[in-house]
C-alpha atoms as a printed R data frame, in Angstrom:
    type eleno elety resid chain resno      x       y       z
1   ATOM     1    CA   MET     A     1 41.807 -46.718 -18.607
2   ATOM     2    CA   ARG     A     2 41.297 -42.999 -19.160
3   ATOM     3    CA   LYS     A     3 39.654 -43.686 -22.507
4   ATOM     4    CA   SER     A     4 37.344 -46.244 -20.948
5   ATOM     5    CA   LEU     A     5 36.278 -43.804 -18.230
6   ATOM     6    CA   TYR     A     6 35.660 -41.071 -20.779
7   ATOM     7    CA   TYR     A     7 33.448 -43.404 -22.824
8   ATOM     8    CA   LYS     A     8 31.400 -44.136 -19.704
9   ATOM     9    CA   TRP     A     9 31.093 -40.418 -18.976
10  ATOM    10    CA   CYS     A    10 29.865 -39.751 -22.530
11  ATOM    11    CA   MET     A    11 27.369 -42.593 -22.250
12  ATOM    12    CA   LEU     A    12 25.946 -41.319 -18.939
13  ATOM    13    CA   LYS     A    13 25.834 -37.723 -20.136
14  ATOM    14    CA   ASN     A    14 23.689 -38.699 -23.112
15  ATOM    15    CA   LEU     A    15 21.616 -41.354 -21.351
16  ATOM    16    CA   PRO     A    16 18.308 -39.427 -21.775
17  ATOM    17    CA   TYR     A    17 18.639 -39.696 -25.573
18  ATOM    18    CA   THR     A    18 19.491 -43.379 -25.300
19  ATOM    19    CA   LEU     A    19 16.481 -44.117 -23.105
20  ATOM    20    CA   ARG     A    20 14.077 -42.197 -25.298
21  ATOM    21    CA   PHE     A    21 15.304 -43.930 -28.452
22  ATOM    22    CA   ASN     A    22 15.231 -47.481 -27.110
23  ATOM    23    CA   PHE     A    23 11.871 -47.265 -25.380
24  ATOM    24    CA   HIS     A    24 10.327 -45.615 -28.417
25  ATOM    25    CA   TYR     A    25 11.447 -48.186 -30.996
26  ATOM    26    CA   PHE     A    26 11.572 -51.450 -29.042
27  ATOM    27    CA   LYS     A    27  9.460 -53.509 -26.693
28  ATOM    28    CA   HIS     A    28 10.377 -53.045 -23.038
29  ATOM    29    CA   ARG     A    29 12.080 -56.444 -22.731
30  ATOM    30    CA   ILE     A    30 14.477 -55.354 -25.488
31  ATOM    31    CA   ALA     A    31 14.725 -51.677 -24.555
32  ATOM    32    CA   PHE     A    32 15.904 -52.500 -21.009
33  ATOM    33    CA   HIS     A    33 19.104 -53.945 -22.511
34  ATOM    34    CA   LEU     A    34 19.861 -50.578 -24.199
35  ATOM    35    CA   PRO     A    35 21.047 -52.139 -27.466
36  ATOM    36    CA   VAL     A    36 21.373 -48.644 -28.996
37  ATOM    37    CA   VAL     A    37 23.598 -46.220 -27.076
38  ATOM    38    CA   PHE     A    38 24.394 -42.601 -27.926
39  ATOM    39    CA   TYR     A    39 27.781 -41.262 -26.852
40  ATOM    40    CA   SER     A    40 27.239 -37.721 -28.144
41  ATOM    41    CA   PRO     A    41 24.204 -35.378 -28.172
42  ATOM    42    CA   VAL     A    42 21.351 -36.238 -30.520
43  ATOM    43    CA   LYS     A    43 18.735 -34.182 -32.321
44  ATOM    44    CA   LEU     A    44 15.818 -36.597 -32.597
45  ATOM    45    CA   ARG     A    45 13.871 -34.771 -35.301
46  ATOM    46    CA   SER     A    46 11.529 -37.609 -36.234
47  ATOM    47    CA   MET     A    47 11.027 -41.226 -35.129
48  ATOM    48    CA   LYS     A    48  8.062 -42.326 -37.241
49  ATOM    49    CA   GLY     A    49  9.493 -45.498 -38.749
50  ATOM    50    CA   LYS     A    50 10.752 -48.848 -37.516
51  ATOM    51    CA   VAL     A    51 14.138 -50.065 -36.278
52  ATOM    52    CA   THR     A    52 14.887 -53.802 -36.369
53  ATOM    53    CA   LEU     A    53 17.701 -55.578 -34.513
54  ATOM    54    CA   PRO     A    54 19.054 -59.146 -34.761
55  ATOM    55    CA   LYS     A    55 17.896 -61.720 -32.230
56  ATOM    56    CA   ASN     A    56 21.123 -61.819 -30.236
57  ATOM    57    CA   ILE     A    57 20.884 -58.312 -28.806
58  ATOM    58    CA   ARG     A    58 23.341 -56.956 -26.264
59  ATOM    59    CA   PHE     A    59 24.130 -53.686 -24.554
60  ATOM    60    CA   SER     A    60 25.527 -50.969 -26.854
61  ATOM    61    CA   MET     A    61 25.693 -53.219 -29.902
62  ATOM    62    CA   ILE     A    62 24.697 -50.111 -31.876
63  ATOM    63    CA   SER     A    63 27.098 -47.394 -30.681
64  ATOM    64    CA   ILE     A    64 26.442 -43.983 -32.193
65  ATOM    65    CA   GLY     A    65 28.685 -40.995 -31.563
66  ATOM    66    CA   LEU     A    66 31.658 -42.833 -30.057
67  ATOM    67    CA   PRO     A    67 34.587 -40.477 -29.389
68  ATOM    68    CA   GLY     A    68 37.210 -41.285 -31.973
69  ATOM    69    CA   ASN     A    69 39.704 -39.415 -34.126
70  ATOM    70    CA   GLU     A    70 41.520 -36.699 -32.182
71  ATOM    71    CA   MET     A    71 41.283 -34.352 -35.209
72  ATOM    72    CA   PHE     A    72 37.555 -33.852 -34.551
73  ATOM    73    CA   ALA     A    73 35.405 -32.663 -31.667
74  ATOM    74    CA   TYR     A    74 34.142 -35.465 -29.437
75  ATOM    75    CA   ASN     A    75 30.673 -33.995 -28.877
76  ATOM    76    CA   THR     A    76 29.397 -33.019 -32.342
77  ATOM    77    CA   PRO     A    77 25.639 -33.726 -32.354
78  ATOM    78    CA   ILE     A    78 24.001 -36.629 -34.137
79  ATOM    79    CA   ILE     A    79 20.929 -35.985 -36.305
80  ATOM    80    CA   TRP     A    80 18.284 -38.719 -36.412
81  ATOM    81    CA   ASN     A    81 15.415 -38.026 -38.813
82  ATOM    82    CA   ASP     A    82 13.338 -41.138 -39.453
83  ATOM    83    CA   GLN     A    83 10.358 -39.923 -41.458
84  ATOM    84    CA   GLY     A    84  8.652 -43.305 -41.705
85  ATOM    85    CA   GLY     A    85 11.174 -45.717 -43.158
86  ATOM    86    CA   GLN     A    86 12.685 -48.968 -41.914
87  ATOM    87    CA   ILE     A    87 16.201 -49.363 -40.537
88  ATOM    88    CA   ILE     A    88 17.554 -52.905 -40.164
89  ATOM    89    CA   PHE     A    89 20.736 -53.454 -38.151
90  ATOM    90    CA   GLN     A    90 22.041 -56.955 -38.888
91  ATOM    91    CA   GLY     A    91 24.615 -56.918 -36.076
92  ATOM    92    CA   SER     A    92 27.009 -54.549 -34.340
93  ATOM    93    CA   PHE     A    93 27.456 -51.056 -35.776
94  ATOM    94    CA   GLY     A    94 29.380 -47.965 -34.747
95  ATOM    95    CA   THR     A    95 29.891 -44.363 -35.761
96  ATOM    96    CA   ASN     A    96 31.870 -41.455 -34.392
97  ATOM    97    CA   PRO     A    97 30.222 -38.066 -33.647
98  ATOM    98    CA   GLY     A    98 28.525 -35.867 -36.236
99  ATOM    99    CA   ALA     A    99 26.533 -38.575 -38.052
100 ATOM   100    CA   SER     A   100 23.300 -37.636 -39.813
101 ATOM   101    CA   PHE     A   101 20.628 -40.216 -40.643
102 ATOM   102    CA   VAL     A   102 17.695 -39.156 -42.829
103 ATOM   103    CA   ILE     A   103 15.347 -42.019 -43.733
104 ATOM   104    CA   ARG     A   104 12.364 -40.935 -45.759
105 ATOM   105    CA   ASN     A   105  8.888 -42.444 -45.727
106 ATOM   106    CA   ASN     A   106  8.825 -46.073 -46.970
107 ATOM   107    CA   ALA     A   107 12.615 -46.122 -47.474
108 ATOM   108    CA   LEU     A   108 14.768 -49.069 -46.393
109 ATOM   109    CA   LEU     A   109 18.222 -48.793 -44.820
110 ATOM   110    CA   GLN     A   110 20.058 -52.062 -44.076
111 ATOM   111    CA   ILE     A   111 23.399 -52.085 -42.258
112 ATOM   112    CA   GLY     A   112 25.518 -55.241 -42.013
113 ATOM   113    CA   ASN     A   113 27.245 -56.699 -38.975
114 ATOM   114    CA   LYS     A   114 30.567 -55.206 -37.798
115 ATOM   115    CA   SER     A   115 30.279 -52.105 -39.964
116 ATOM   116    CA   SER     A   116 31.636 -48.755 -38.811
117 ATOM   117    CA   PHE     A   117 32.065 -45.140 -39.906
118 ATOM   118    CA   GLY     A   118 34.257 -42.261 -38.778
119 ATOM   119    CA   GLN     A   119 33.161 -38.713 -37.996
120 ATOM   120    CA   ASN     A   120 30.507 -36.794 -39.910
121 ATOM   121    CA   LEU     A   121 28.755 -39.639 -41.702
122 ATOM   122    CA   ARG     A   122 25.773 -38.450 -43.761
123 ATOM   123    CA   ILE     A   123 23.140 -40.926 -44.942
124 ATOM   124    CA   LEU     A   124 20.112 -39.822 -46.958
125 ATOM   125    CA   CYS     A   125 17.918 -42.811 -47.765
126 ATOM   126    CA   SER     A   126 14.933 -42.114 -50.008
127 ATOM   127    CA   LYS     A   127 14.473 -45.583 -51.539
128 ATOM   128    CA   GLU     A   128 16.962 -48.274 -50.477
129 ATOM   129    CA   ILE     A   129 20.520 -48.386 -49.181
130 ATOM   130    CA   THR     A   130 22.194 -51.695 -48.324
131 ATOM   131    CA   ILE     A   131 25.524 -51.716 -46.480
132 ATOM   132    CA   GLY     A   132 27.275 -55.076 -46.287
133 ATOM   133    CA   LYS     A   133 28.985 -56.559 -43.271
134 ATOM   134    CA   GLU     A   134 32.489 -55.569 -42.144
135 ATOM   135    CA   LEU     A   135 32.474 -52.199 -43.864
136 ATOM   136    CA   LEU     A   136 35.222 -49.899 -42.612
137 ATOM   137    CA   ALA     A   137 34.696 -46.264 -43.613
138 ATOM   138    CA   SER     A   138 36.650 -43.155 -42.736
139 ATOM   139    CA   TRP     A   139 35.333 -39.676 -41.910
140 ATOM   140    CA   ASP     A   140 33.172 -37.284 -43.984
141 ATOM   141    CA   ILE     A   141 31.358 -40.019 -45.894
142 ATOM   142    CA   THR     A   142 28.146 -39.137 -47.769
143 ATOM   143    CA   ILE     A   143 25.733 -41.817 -48.993
144 ATOM   144    CA   MET     A   144 22.574 -40.606 -50.725
145 ATOM   145    CA   ASP     A   145 20.322 -42.585 -53.053
146 ATOM   146    CA   THR     A   146 18.400 -39.577 -54.365
147 ATOM   147    CA   ASP     A   147 18.887 -36.247 -56.107
148 ATOM   148    CA   SER     A   148 16.016 -34.884 -53.968
149 ATOM   149    CA   HIS     A   149 14.623 -33.292 -57.128
150 ATOM   150    CA   TYR     A   150 14.220 -34.012 -60.826
151 ATOM   151    CA   PHE     A   151 16.269 -32.859 -63.806
152 ATOM   152    CA   LYS     A   152 14.546 -32.361 -67.156
153 ATOM   153    CA   ASN     A   153 15.986 -33.019 -70.584
154 ATOM   154    CA   MET     A   154 15.123 -29.844 -72.497
155 ATOM   155    CA   GLU     A   155 14.936 -31.683 -75.835
156 ATOM   156    CA   THR     A   156 12.857 -34.716 -74.841
157 ATOM   157    CA   GLU     A   157 11.044 -33.160 -71.863
158 ATOM   158    CA   MET     A   158 11.809 -36.374 -69.947
159 ATOM   159    CA   LEU     A   159 12.544 -36.203 -66.246
160 ATOM   160    CA   SER     A   160 15.533 -37.913 -64.661
161 ATOM   161    CA   GLU     A   161 15.177 -40.810 -62.261
162 ATOM   162    CA   TYR     A   162 14.563 -39.365 -58.802
163 ATOM   163    CA   SER     A   163 16.060 -42.140 -56.688
164 ATOM   164    CA   LYS     A   164 17.930 -45.410 -57.232
165 ATOM   165    CA   ALA     A   165 19.152 -48.012 -54.736
166 ATOM   166    CA   ILE     A   166 22.717 -48.089 -53.425
167 ATOM   167    CA   THR     A   167 24.492 -51.340 -52.508
168 ATOM   168    CA   ILE     A   168 27.809 -51.742 -50.698
169 ATOM   169    CA   GLY     A   169 29.178 -55.294 -50.640
170 ATOM   170    CA   LYS     A   170 30.816 -57.047 -47.716
171 ATOM   171    CA   HIS     A   171 34.285 -56.254 -46.342
172 ATOM   172    CA   CYS     A   172 34.692 -52.967 -48.206
173 ATOM   173    CA   PHE     A   173 36.846 -49.967 -47.269
174 ATOM   174    CA   ILE     A   174 35.871 -46.376 -48.048
175 ATOM   175    CA   GLY     A   175 38.462 -43.622 -47.643
176 ATOM   176    CA   SER     A   176 37.837 -40.168 -46.207
177 ATOM   177    CA   ALA     A   177 35.597 -37.579 -47.898
178 ATOM   178    CA   CYS     A   178 34.008 -40.047 -50.327
179 ATOM   179    CA   THR     A   179 30.513 -39.692 -51.773
180 ATOM   180    CA   LEU     A   180 28.234 -42.483 -53.002
181 ATOM   181    CA   LEU     A   181 25.355 -41.266 -55.158
182 ATOM   182    CA   LYS     A   182 22.168 -42.940 -56.404
183 ATOM   183    CA   GLY     A   183 22.713 -46.179 -58.299
184 ATOM   184    CA   SER     A   184 26.139 -46.819 -56.787
185 ATOM   185    CA   TYR     A   185 27.226 -50.433 -56.389
186 ATOM   186    CA   LEU     A   186 30.422 -51.569 -54.663
187 ATOM   187    CA   PRO     A   187 31.237 -55.264 -55.081
188 ATOM   188    CA   ASP     A   188 32.654 -57.335 -52.206
189 ATOM   189    CA   GLY     A   189 36.106 -56.316 -51.055
190 ATOM   190    CA   SER     A   190 36.114 -52.937 -52.777
191 ATOM   191    CA   VAL     A   191 38.599 -50.281 -51.649
192 ATOM   192    CA   VAL     A   192 37.621 -46.711 -52.494
193 ATOM   193    CA   ALA     A   193 40.343 -44.057 -52.435
194 ATOM   194    CA   ALA     A   194 39.875 -40.825 -50.473
195 ATOM   195    CA   CYS     A   195 37.817 -38.010 -52.044
196 ATOM   196    CA   SER     A   196 36.270 -40.314 -54.657
197 ATOM   197    CA   VAL     A   197 32.724 -40.004 -56.010
198 ATOM   198    CA   VAL     A   198 30.935 -43.251 -56.866
199 ATOM   199    CA   THR     A   199 28.105 -42.775 -59.366
200 ATOM   200    CA   LYS     A   200 27.533 -46.175 -60.991
201 ATOM   201    CA   VAL     A   201 27.914 -49.944 -60.753
202 ATOM   202    CA   LEU     A   202 31.519 -51.044 -60.173
203 ATOM   203    CA   ASP     A   203 32.042 -54.670 -61.075
204 ATOM   204    CA   ARG     A   204 35.386 -56.071 -59.853
205 ATOM   205    CA   ASP     A   205 35.675 -57.670 -56.407
206 ATOM   206    CA   ASN     A   206 38.714 -56.946 -54.228
207 ATOM   207    CA   SER     A   207 39.816 -53.990 -56.307
208 ATOM   208    CA   LEU     A   208 40.909 -50.398 -55.791
209 ATOM   209    CA   TYR     A   209 38.702 -47.646 -57.197
210 ATOM   210    CA   GLY     A   210 39.245 -43.910 -57.150
211 ATOM   211    CA   GLY     A   211 38.532 -40.580 -58.795
212 ATOM   212    CA   SER     A   212 35.512 -38.455 -59.620
213 ATOM   213    CA   PRO     A   213 33.698 -40.316 -60.977
214 ATOM   214    CA   ALA     A   214 35.330 -43.396 -59.435
215 ATOM   215    CA   ARG     A   215 36.931 -45.871 -61.840
216 ATOM   216    CA   PHE     A   216 38.888 -49.105 -61.611
217 ATOM   217    CA   ILE     A   217 42.551 -48.570 -60.673
218 ATOM   218    CA   LYS     A   218 44.090 -51.809 -59.421
219 ATOM   219    CA   PRO     A   219 43.034 -55.452 -58.837
220 ATOM   220    CA   ASP     A   220 43.709 -57.816 -55.945
221 ATOM   221    CA   ILE     A   221 43.445 -55.257 -53.119
222 ATOM   222    CA   VAL     A   222 41.733 -55.911 -49.782
223 ATOM   223    CA   TYR     A   223 41.820 -54.101 -46.449
224 ATOM   224    CA   GLU     A   224 42.955 -55.698 -43.188
225 ATOM   225    CA   ARG     A   225 41.745 -54.489 -39.798
């Protein structure tokens, strides 16, 4: 009961952010339902793009900044910086406080149904990031599909690829302090060990990966909620 009351207090305290977000992105008939709710303070740096929700909307189906793990502060601000991209929520989604969303112009971020992240999520989407349904991710996760600058081969004078899409399959688990870089691909049912760095396409479903860079460790592993 105490937890429930505290959630309501957090929701009311941050209601101005919630109202501004919903009535900016959605038509009034949708915005009145408050499908996106902030439970911690938000720095709304830019809202130039588009947010799309599924047809069956409901109150707080997108819950951002929910108080969670007792090891972290409950009121760490959220950063929302939509510079002109498109964000598609395919169902319910939740994060704990401290999340940062940067979606650059013409970028596409898709998030599957029943996906959730712990504290201090950082998403930088420059091209395309697709997150499958039923993802369960711990705290301090970084997902970025760009280097934000080029690297040059001094012999060939060729520049590196600036950005490359990231795909996370359905029903994956990502441990704490993991990083997914440009070109990363997690197949369905992947389990990524804590502190791993994913840099490439991983190709075995329902398997454990770990390390820096992440590599195959063990088959026939799947998380249970």
